[in-house]
Amino acid sequence: MPIPVRLRVNDTDREHVIEPRVLLVHYLRDLCGLTGTHVGCETGICGACTVLVDGQAVKSCTLFAVQADGASVTTIEGVGNGHLHPVQQGFWDCHGLQCGYCTPGMIMASIHLLAQNPSPTRAEIAEGLRGNLCRCTGYSHIIDAVAQASAAGEVARG
Ligand code: FES
Ligand code: FES
């Protein structure tokens, strides 16, 4: 039976009546139109669907939308405020993407990582992003991107 769910998504209050089985990733993509959150596996492995839920990095295919009722959710569309977020700038400058499929989730996980540890070592960046898979880049440029954002010294938004 459909039930109401209220979330704050990218600083906008949303209310929908949905089936309890709807995953958060499908709520964001299909009901909110936020298709920057990608679906790579739907089994919690690839990290392409990573968003922030109350500031925590969450794979949104592992959560029903109703489980996030009342939470504040940030997607890739919500991080820039009309300009590139420092982590996005890092990916741009350091060629941290190729096909780009993993990139939104990788950036959201990186923002969470820098919120937890503003000055990570390269090993800590690699460890922090271990739940996000990339088939293209070999990860080195992704680590460069996060290191650049860290060096910029700007507080990552969570
Ligand atoms: Fe969610 Fe792969 S689509 S972890
Ligand atoms: Fe293609 Fe990461 S850039 S999967």
mmCIF file of C-alpha atoms and ligand atoms in Angstrom:
data_model
loop_
_atom_site.group_PDB
_atom_site.id
_atom_site.type_symbol
_atom_site.label_atom_id
_atom_site.label_comp_id
_atom_site.label_asym_id
_atom_site.label_seq_id
_atom_site.Cartn_x
_atom_site.Cartn_y
_atom_site.Cartn_z
ATOM 1 C CA MET A 1 0.000 0.000 0.000
ATOM 2 C CA PRO A 2 1.432 3.411 -0.929
ATOM 3 C CA ILE A 3 2.521 5.560 1.990
ATOM 4 C CA PRO A 4 3.708 9.180 2.244
ATOM 5 C CA VAL A 5 7.408 9.968 2.367
ATOM 6 C CA ARG A 6 8.853 13.407 3.056
ATOM 7 C CA LEU A 7 12.468 14.209 2.272
ATOM 8 C CA ARG A 8 14.503 17.348 1.857
ATOM 9 C CA VAL A 9 16.406 16.857 -1.376
ATOM 10 C CA ASN A 10 19.054 19.397 -2.360
ATOM 11 C CA ASP A 11 17.445 21.959 -0.033
ATOM 12 C CA THR A 12 13.954 21.441 -1.472
ATOM 13 C CA ASP A 13 11.191 19.785 0.536
ATOM 14 C CA ARG A 14 9.586 16.887 -1.315
ATOM 15 C CA GLU A 15 6.533 14.813 -0.478
ATOM 16 C CA HIS A 16 5.351 11.809 -2.443
ATOM 17 C CA VAL A 17 3.040 8.889 -1.813
ATOM 18 C CA ILE A 18 4.951 5.808 -2.883
ATOM 19 C CA GLU A 19 5.076 2.053 -2.598
ATOM 20 C CA PRO A 20 7.317 1.035 0.334
ATOM 21 C CA ARG A 21 9.447 -1.095 -2.012
ATOM 22 C CA VAL A 22 10.718 1.922 -3.983
ATOM 23 C CA LEU A 23 14.468 2.240 -3.569
ATOM 24 C CA LEU A 24 15.896 5.651 -2.725
ATOM 25 C CA VAL A 25 17.847 5.692 -5.996
ATOM 26 C CA HIS A 26 14.653 5.207 -8.015
ATOM 27 C CA TYR A 27 12.818 7.783 -5.901
ATOM 28 C CA LEU A 28 15.550 10.308 -6.726
ATOM 29 C CA ARG A 29 15.759 9.445 -10.422
ATOM 30 C CA ASP A 30 12.134 8.743 -11.285
ATOM 31 C CA LEU A 31 10.139 10.962 -8.909
ATOM 32 C CA CYS A 32 12.598 13.838 -8.411
ATOM 33 C CA GLY A 33 14.107 13.728 -11.915
ATOM 34 C CA LEU A 34 17.632 13.715 -10.471
ATOM 35 C CA THR A 35 19.214 11.355 -12.957
ATOM 36 C CA GLY A 36 22.768 12.312 -12.026
ATOM 37 C CA THR A 37 22.571 9.535 -9.450
ATOM 38 C CA HIS A 38 23.420 6.459 -11.494
ATOM 39 C CA VAL A 39 22.476 2.803 -11.198
ATOM 40 C CA GLY A 40 25.316 0.404 -11.911
ATOM 41 C CA CYS A 41 24.426 -2.757 -10.074
ATOM 42 C CA GLU A 42 21.446 -2.239 -7.744
ATOM 43 C CA THR A 43 23.118 -4.603 -5.289
ATOM 44 C CA GLY A 44 25.270 -2.241 -3.220
ATOM 45 C CA ILE A 45 28.557 -3.104 -4.919
ATOM 46 C CA CYS A 46 29.511 -0.410 -7.435
ATOM 47 C CA GLY A 47 28.833 2.862 -5.614
ATOM 48 C CA ALA A 48 27.468 4.660 -8.695
ATOM 49 C CA CYS A 49 24.329 5.533 -6.722
ATOM 50 C CA THR A 50 26.122 7.171 -3.771
ATOM 51 C CA VAL A 51 24.373 10.203 -2.256
ATOM 52 C CA LEU A 52 24.576 11.951 1.103
ATOM 53 C CA VAL A 53 21.822 11.189 3.610
ATOM 54 C CA ASP A 54 22.065 13.518 6.589
ATOM 55 C CA GLY A 55 25.697 14.043 5.618
ATOM 56 C CA GLN A 56 26.597 10.356 5.428
ATOM 57 C CA ALA A 57 27.603 8.693 2.168
ATOM 58 C CA VAL A 58 24.956 6.099 1.358
ATOM 59 C CA LYS A 59 24.527 3.788 -1.606
ATOM 60 C CA SER A 60 20.994 4.747 -2.477
ATOM 61 C CA CYS A 61 20.178 1.347 -3.970
ATOM 62 C CA THR A 62 20.594 -0.171 -0.519
ATOM 63 C CA LEU A 63 17.860 1.897 1.107
ATOM 64 C CA PHE A 64 14.136 2.134 0.594
ATOM 65 C CA ALA A 65 13.021 5.721 0.178
ATOM 66 C CA VAL A 66 10.652 5.319 3.129
ATOM 67 C CA GLN A 67 13.642 4.451 5.314
ATOM 68 C CA ALA A 68 14.998 7.935 4.584
ATOM 69 C CA ASP A 69 11.719 9.619 5.566
ATOM 70 C CA GLY A 70 12.503 12.959 7.214
ATOM 71 C CA ALA A 71 16.128 12.971 6.093
ATOM 72 C CA SER A 72 18.082 15.551 4.150
ATOM 73 C CA VAL A 73 19.489 14.104 0.926
ATOM 74 C CA THR A 74 22.168 15.655 -1.263
ATOM 75 C CA THR A 75 22.760 14.411 -4.789
ATOM 76 C CA ILE A 76 25.347 15.414 -7.351
ATOM 77 C CA GLU A 77 22.928 18.077 -8.629
ATOM 78 C CA GLY A 78 22.999 19.720 -5.205
ATOM 79 C CA VAL A 79 26.715 20.172 -4.587
ATOM 80 C CA GLY A 80 27.719 22.968 -6.930
ATOM 81 C CA ASN A 81 25.475 25.953 -6.196
ATOM 82 C CA GLY A 82 25.905 27.192 -9.761
ATOM 83 C CA HIS A 83 29.626 26.539 -9.912
ATOM 84 C CA LEU A 84 31.851 23.513 -9.700
ATOM 85 C CA HIS A 85 32.327 22.111 -6.196
ATOM 86 C CA PRO A 86 36.070 21.852 -5.349
ATOM 87 C CA VAL A 87 35.861 18.082 -5.783
ATOM 88 C CA GLN A 88 34.200 18.486 -9.183
ATOM 89 C CA GLN A 89 36.909 20.980 -10.110
ATOM 90 C CA GLY A 90 39.518 18.431 -9.075
ATOM 91 C CA PHE A 91 37.981 15.764 -11.302
ATOM 92 C CA TRP A 92 37.904 18.282 -14.164
ATOM 93 C CA ASP A 93 41.491 19.454 -13.700
ATOM 94 C CA CYS A 94 43.017 16.031 -13.027
ATOM 95 C CA HIS A 95 41.095 14.053 -15.669
ATOM 96 C CA GLY A 96 39.415 11.992 -12.974
ATOM 97 C CA LEU A 97 36.880 10.517 -15.342
ATOM 98 C CA GLN A 98 36.580 8.801 -18.674
ATOM 99 C CA CYS A 99 33.099 7.417 -19.403
ATOM 100 C CA GLY A 100 31.782 9.264 -16.340
ATOM 101 C CA TYR A 101 29.382 6.577 -15.202
ATOM 102 C CA CYS A 102 30.992 6.184 -11.788
ATOM 103 C CA THR A 103 31.732 9.882 -11.411
ATOM 104 C CA PRO A 104 28.670 11.251 -9.559
ATOM 105 C CA GLY A 105 28.917 8.518 -6.936
ATOM 106 C CA MET A 106 32.683 8.894 -6.768
ATOM 107 C CA ILE A 107 32.326 12.644 -6.179
ATOM 108 C CA MET A 108 29.689 12.199 -3.462
ATOM 109 C CA ALA A 109 31.861 9.628 -1.690
ATOM 110 C CA SER A 110 34.837 11.990 -2.023
ATOM 111 C CA ILE A 111 32.896 14.890 -0.514
ATOM 112 C CA HIS A 112 31.996 12.698 2.441
ATOM 113 C CA LEU A 113 35.603 11.544 2.729
ATOM 114 C CA LEU A 114 36.907 15.126 2.870
ATOM 115 C CA ALA A 115 34.226 16.121 5.361
ATOM 116 C CA GLN A 116 35.525 13.357 7.626
ATOM 117 C CA ASN A 117 39.205 13.881 6.877
ATOM 118 C CA PRO A 118 40.079 17.196 5.201
ATOM 119 C CA SER A 119 43.736 16.244 4.624
ATOM 120 C CA PRO A 120 43.830 12.572 3.674
ATOM 121 C CA THR A 121 46.910 10.790 2.411
ATOM 122 C CA ARG A 122 46.697 9.115 -0.991
ATOM 123 C CA ALA A 123 46.327 5.790 0.820
ATOM 124 C CA GLU A 124 43.482 7.203 2.899
ATOM 125 C CA ILE A 125 41.768 8.493 -0.250
ATOM 126 C CA ALA A 126 42.053 5.058 -1.856
ATOM 127 C CA GLU A 127 40.720 3.427 1.291
ATOM 128 C CA GLY A 128 37.894 5.954 1.579
ATOM 129 C CA LEU A 129 36.774 5.283 -1.988
ATOM 130 C CA ARG A 130 37.099 1.500 -1.857
ATOM 131 C CA GLY A 131 33.322 1.100 -2.089
ATOM 132 C CA ASN A 132 33.188 2.939 -5.420
ATOM 133 C CA LEU A 133 34.233 1.060 -8.528
ATOM 134 C CA CYS A 134 35.601 2.548 -11.745
ATOM 135 C CA ARG A 135 36.214 0.420 -14.809
ATOM 136 C CA CYS A 136 38.012 3.138 -16.798
ATOM 137 C CA THR A 137 40.521 5.315 -14.977
ATOM 138 C CA GLY A 138 42.735 3.017 -12.950
ATOM 139 C CA TYR A 139 41.896 5.265 -9.962
ATOM 140 C CA SER A 140 45.160 7.239 -10.001
ATOM 141 C CA HIS A 141 43.610 10.374 -11.505
ATOM 142 C CA ILE A 142 40.651 10.092 -9.166
ATOM 143 C CA ILE A 143 43.033 10.142 -6.217
ATOM 144 C CA ASP A 144 44.791 13.137 -7.811
ATOM 145 C CA ALA A 145 41.429 14.907 -8.035
ATOM 146 C CA VAL A 146 40.559 14.373 -4.391
ATOM 147 C CA ALA A 147 44.076 15.369 -3.327
ATOM 148 C CA GLN A 148 43.706 18.611 -5.298
ATOM 149 C CA ALA A 149 40.379 19.365 -3.617
ATOM 150 C CA SER A 150 41.970 18.669 -0.258
ATOM 151 C CA ALA A 151 44.918 20.946 -1.038
ATOM 152 C CA ALA A 152 42.505 23.703 -2.044
ATOM 153 C CA GLY A 153 41.575 23.731 1.622
ATOM 154 C CA GLU A 154 37.902 24.351 1.083
ATOM 155 C CA VAL A 155 35.379 22.739 3.342
ATOM 156 C CA ALA A 156 33.488 20.063 1.463
ATOM 157 C CA ARG A 157 29.768 20.408 1.719
ATOM 158 C CA GLY A 158 27.950 17.568 3.413
HETATM 159 FE FE1 FES B 1 23.978 1.143 -5.942
HETATM 160 FE FE2 FES B 1 25.690 -0.088 -7.559
HETATM 161 S S1 FES B 1 23.829 0.909 -8.090
HETATM 162 S S2 FES B 1 25.895 0.288 -5.415
HETATM 163 FE FE1 FES B 2 34.106 5.067 -16.485
HETATM 164 FE FE2 FES B 2 34.706 5.442 -13.911
HETATM 165 S S1 FES B 2 35.063 6.800 -15.565
HETATM 166 S S2 FES B 2 33.523 3.853 -14.784
#
